[in-house]
Amino acid sequence: MQDLKLFQKSYDFYEEVYPTLKNFPQSERFVMVQKIQDSFLEFISHIISARKASNTLHHLRKADRELEKTKIFFRLSRDLGFISSGQHENISEDLVELGKMLGGWIENEK
């Protein structure tokens, strides 16, 4: 059940943050935006794989790494002025919540 909640929260987060990504400077859409999208969509992909695979913990750990990359890319985006501090704060809160949900699932799999 927690896997479905994590997937849905991740899906909703991406829908919410997508308009923000579209507002990045044109020069960053194929660099920073692509990095953010790649890492977060890989996060979702590993969540899906963890639900279906026999090596669940392997996929959860990969998801954790992708989530950490996503957090770093958003922090860098704030520091470079692509998003405001307020936007970063909201995004960070959601990413921390996703991390807690993922961490709980990882603990249950150990």
PDB file of C-alpha atoms in Angstrom:
ATOM      1  CA  MET A   1       0.000   0.000   0.000  1.00  0.00           C
ATOM      2  CA  GLN A   2       2.801   2.438   0.845  1.00  0.00           C
ATOM      3  CA  ASP A   3       4.234   1.815  -2.622  1.00  0.00           C
ATOM      4  CA  LEU A   4       1.040   3.082  -4.231  1.00  0.00           C
ATOM      5  CA  LYS A   5       1.023   6.175  -2.022  1.00  0.00           C
ATOM      6  CA  LEU A   6       4.651   6.901  -2.902  1.00  0.00           C
ATOM      7  CA  PHE A   7       3.975   6.437  -6.602  1.00  0.00           C
ATOM      8  CA  GLN A   8       0.904   8.709  -6.493  1.00  0.00           C
ATOM      9  CA  LYS A   9       2.723  11.399  -4.485  1.00  0.00           C
ATOM     10  CA  SER A  10       5.614  11.259  -6.969  1.00  0.00           C
ATOM     11  CA  TYR A  11       3.269  11.501  -9.927  1.00  0.00           C
ATOM     12  CA  ASP A  12       1.430  14.449  -8.372  1.00  0.00           C
ATOM     13  CA  PHE A  13       4.716  16.194  -7.555  1.00  0.00           C
ATOM     14  CA  TYR A  14       5.883  15.967 -11.158  1.00  0.00           C
ATOM     15  CA  GLU A  15       2.577  17.371 -12.407  1.00  0.00           C
ATOM     16  CA  GLU A  16       2.869  20.271  -9.958  1.00  0.00           C
ATOM     17  CA  VAL A  17       6.507  21.102 -10.697  1.00  0.00           C
ATOM     18  CA  TYR A  18       6.286  20.771 -14.489  1.00  0.00           C
ATOM     19  CA  PRO A  19       5.047  24.356 -15.075  1.00  0.00           C
ATOM     20  CA  THR A  20       7.979  25.644 -12.993  1.00  0.00           C
ATOM     21  CA  LEU A  21      10.402  23.732 -15.205  1.00  0.00           C
ATOM     22  CA  LYS A  22       8.842  25.274 -18.316  1.00  0.00           C
ATOM     23  CA  ASN A  23       9.687  28.724 -16.908  1.00  0.00           C
ATOM     24  CA  PHE A  24      13.433  28.079 -16.676  1.00  0.00           C
ATOM     25  CA  PRO A  25      15.545  30.218 -19.015  1.00  0.00           C
ATOM     26  CA  GLN A  26      15.629  28.874 -22.566  1.00  0.00           C
ATOM     27  CA  SER A  27      19.359  28.223 -22.242  1.00  0.00           C
ATOM     28  CA  GLU A  28      18.754  25.865 -19.302  1.00  0.00           C
ATOM     29  CA  ARG A  29      15.905  23.816 -20.725  1.00  0.00           C
ATOM     30  CA  PHE A  30      18.271  21.330 -22.333  1.00  0.00           C
ATOM     31  CA  VAL A  31      20.720  21.307 -19.455  1.00  0.00           C
ATOM     32  CA  MET A  32      19.325  21.779 -15.951  1.00  0.00           C
ATOM     33  CA  VAL A  33      15.697  21.013 -16.780  1.00  0.00           C
ATOM     34  CA  GLN A  34      16.755  17.862 -18.600  1.00  0.00           C
ATOM     35  CA  LYS A  35      18.853  16.756 -15.603  1.00  0.00           C
ATOM     36  CA  ILE A  36      15.932  17.338 -13.229  1.00  0.00           C
ATOM     37  CA  GLN A  37      13.495  15.508 -15.470  1.00  0.00           C
ATOM     38  CA  ASP A  38      15.855  12.609 -16.075  1.00  0.00           C
ATOM     39  CA  SER A  39      16.653  12.091 -12.398  1.00  0.00           C
ATOM     40  CA  PHE A  40      13.071  12.415 -11.189  1.00  0.00           C
ATOM     41  CA  LEU A  41      11.606  10.235 -13.922  1.00  0.00           C
ATOM     42  CA  GLU A  42      14.271   7.626 -13.120  1.00  0.00           C
ATOM     43  CA  PHE A  43      13.148   7.890  -9.488  1.00  0.00           C
ATOM     44  CA  ILE A  44       9.579   7.094 -10.565  1.00  0.00           C
ATOM     45  CA  SER A  45      10.818   4.312 -12.829  1.00  0.00           C
ATOM     46  CA  HIS A  46      12.646   2.639  -9.953  1.00  0.00           C
ATOM     47  CA  ILE A  47       9.550   2.935  -7.749  1.00  0.00           C
ATOM     48  CA  ILE A  48       7.555   1.129 -10.430  1.00  0.00           C
ATOM     49  CA  SER A  49      10.279  -1.509 -10.805  1.00  0.00           C
ATOM     50  CA  ALA A  50      10.477  -2.009  -7.038  1.00  0.00           C
ATOM     51  CA  ARG A  51       6.770  -2.808  -6.958  1.00  0.00           C
ATOM     52  CA  LYS A  52       7.113  -5.489  -9.622  1.00  0.00           C
ATOM     53  CA  ALA A  53      10.611  -6.937  -9.240  1.00  0.00           C
ATOM     54  CA  SER A  54      11.994  -9.592  -6.942  1.00  0.00           C
ATOM     55  CA  ASN A  55      15.001  -7.366  -6.145  1.00  0.00           C
ATOM     56  CA  THR A  56      12.912  -4.627  -4.551  1.00  0.00           C
ATOM     57  CA  LEU A  57      15.635  -3.254  -2.284  1.00  0.00           C
ATOM     58  CA  HIS A  58      18.007  -2.807  -5.240  1.00  0.00           C
ATOM     59  CA  HIS A  59      15.471  -0.601  -7.031  1.00  0.00           C
ATOM     60  CA  LEU A  60      14.615   1.324  -3.877  1.00  0.00           C
ATOM     61  CA  ARG A  61      18.262   2.193  -3.329  1.00  0.00           C
ATOM     62  CA  LYS A  62      18.548   3.370  -6.932  1.00  0.00           C
ATOM     63  CA  ALA A  63      15.406   5.443  -6.438  1.00  0.00           C
ATOM     64  CA  ASP A  64      17.000   7.008  -3.359  1.00  0.00           C
ATOM     65  CA  ARG A  65      20.069   8.030  -5.377  1.00  0.00           C
ATOM     66  CA  GLU A  66      17.910   9.585  -8.095  1.00  0.00           C
ATOM     67  CA  LEU A  67      15.902  11.494  -5.498  1.00  0.00           C
ATOM     68  CA  GLU A  68      19.125  12.881  -4.004  1.00  0.00           C
ATOM     69  CA  LYS A  69      20.241  14.026  -7.460  1.00  0.00           C
ATOM     70  CA  THR A  70      16.894  15.730  -7.974  1.00  0.00           C
ATOM     71  CA  LYS A  71      17.253  17.598  -4.668  1.00  0.00           C
ATOM     72  CA  ILE A  72      20.738  18.795  -5.621  1.00  0.00           C
ATOM     73  CA  PHE A  73      19.636  19.944  -9.089  1.00  0.00           C
ATOM     74  CA  PHE A  74      16.773  21.964  -7.585  1.00  0.00           C
ATOM     75  CA  ARG A  75      19.079  23.516  -4.975  1.00  0.00           C
ATOM     76  CA  LEU A  76      21.519  24.467  -7.718  1.00  0.00           C
ATOM     77  CA  SER A  77      18.629  25.893  -9.742  1.00  0.00           C
ATOM     78  CA  ARG A  78      17.747  28.135  -6.802  1.00  0.00           C
ATOM     79  CA  ASP A  79      21.354  29.207  -6.298  1.00  0.00           C
ATOM     80  CA  LEU A  80      21.662  30.076  -9.993  1.00  0.00           C
ATOM     81  CA  GLY A  81      18.431  32.084  -9.898  1.00  0.00           C
ATOM     82  CA  PHE A  82      16.283  29.806 -12.071  1.00  0.00           C
ATOM     83  CA  ILE A  83      13.715  29.385  -9.288  1.00  0.00           C
ATOM     84  CA  SER A  84      12.922  31.570  -6.292  1.00  0.00           C
ATOM     85  CA  SER A  85      13.708  30.677  -2.705  1.00  0.00           C
ATOM     86  CA  GLY A  86       9.979  30.246  -2.089  1.00  0.00           C
ATOM     87  CA  GLN A  87       9.628  27.841  -4.991  1.00  0.00           C
ATOM     88  CA  HIS A  88      12.657  25.919  -3.781  1.00  0.00           C
ATOM     89  CA  GLU A  89      11.241  25.719  -0.265  1.00  0.00           C
ATOM     90  CA  ASN A  90       7.957  24.244  -1.526  1.00  0.00           C
ATOM     91  CA  ILE A  91       9.740  21.808  -3.824  1.00  0.00           C
ATOM     92  CA  SER A  92      12.147  20.784  -1.070  1.00  0.00           C
ATOM     93  CA  GLU A  93       9.314  20.078   1.360  1.00  0.00           C
ATOM     94  CA  ASP A  94       7.719  17.725  -1.160  1.00  0.00           C
ATOM     95  CA  LEU A  95      11.025  16.015  -1.928  1.00  0.00           C
ATOM     96  CA  VAL A  96      11.737  15.524   1.783  1.00  0.00           C
ATOM     97  CA  GLU A  97       8.306  13.947   2.206  1.00  0.00           C
ATOM     98  CA  LEU A  98       8.996  11.619  -0.730  1.00  0.00           C
ATOM     99  CA  GLY A  99      12.330  10.734   0.860  1.00  0.00           C
ATOM    100  CA  LYS A 100      10.643   9.851   4.148  1.00  0.00           C
ATOM    101  CA  MET A 101       8.114   7.660   2.371  1.00  0.00           C
ATOM    102  CA  LEU A 102      10.893   5.951   0.435  1.00  0.00           C
ATOM    103  CA  GLY A 103      12.971   5.528   3.587  1.00  0.00           C
ATOM    104  CA  GLY A 104      10.069   3.825   5.321  1.00  0.00           C
ATOM    105  CA  TRP A 105       9.678   1.405   2.439  1.00  0.00           C
ATOM    106  CA  ILE A 106      13.418   0.666   2.440  1.00  0.00           C
ATOM    107  CA  GLU A 107      13.311  -0.078   6.180  1.00  0.00           C
ATOM    108  CA  ASN A 108      10.379  -2.445   5.676  1.00  0.00           C
ATOM    109  CA  GLU A 109      12.324  -4.338   3.003  1.00  0.00           C
ATOM    110  CA  LYS A 110      15.440  -4.871   5.132  1.00  0.00           C
TER     111      LYS A 110
END
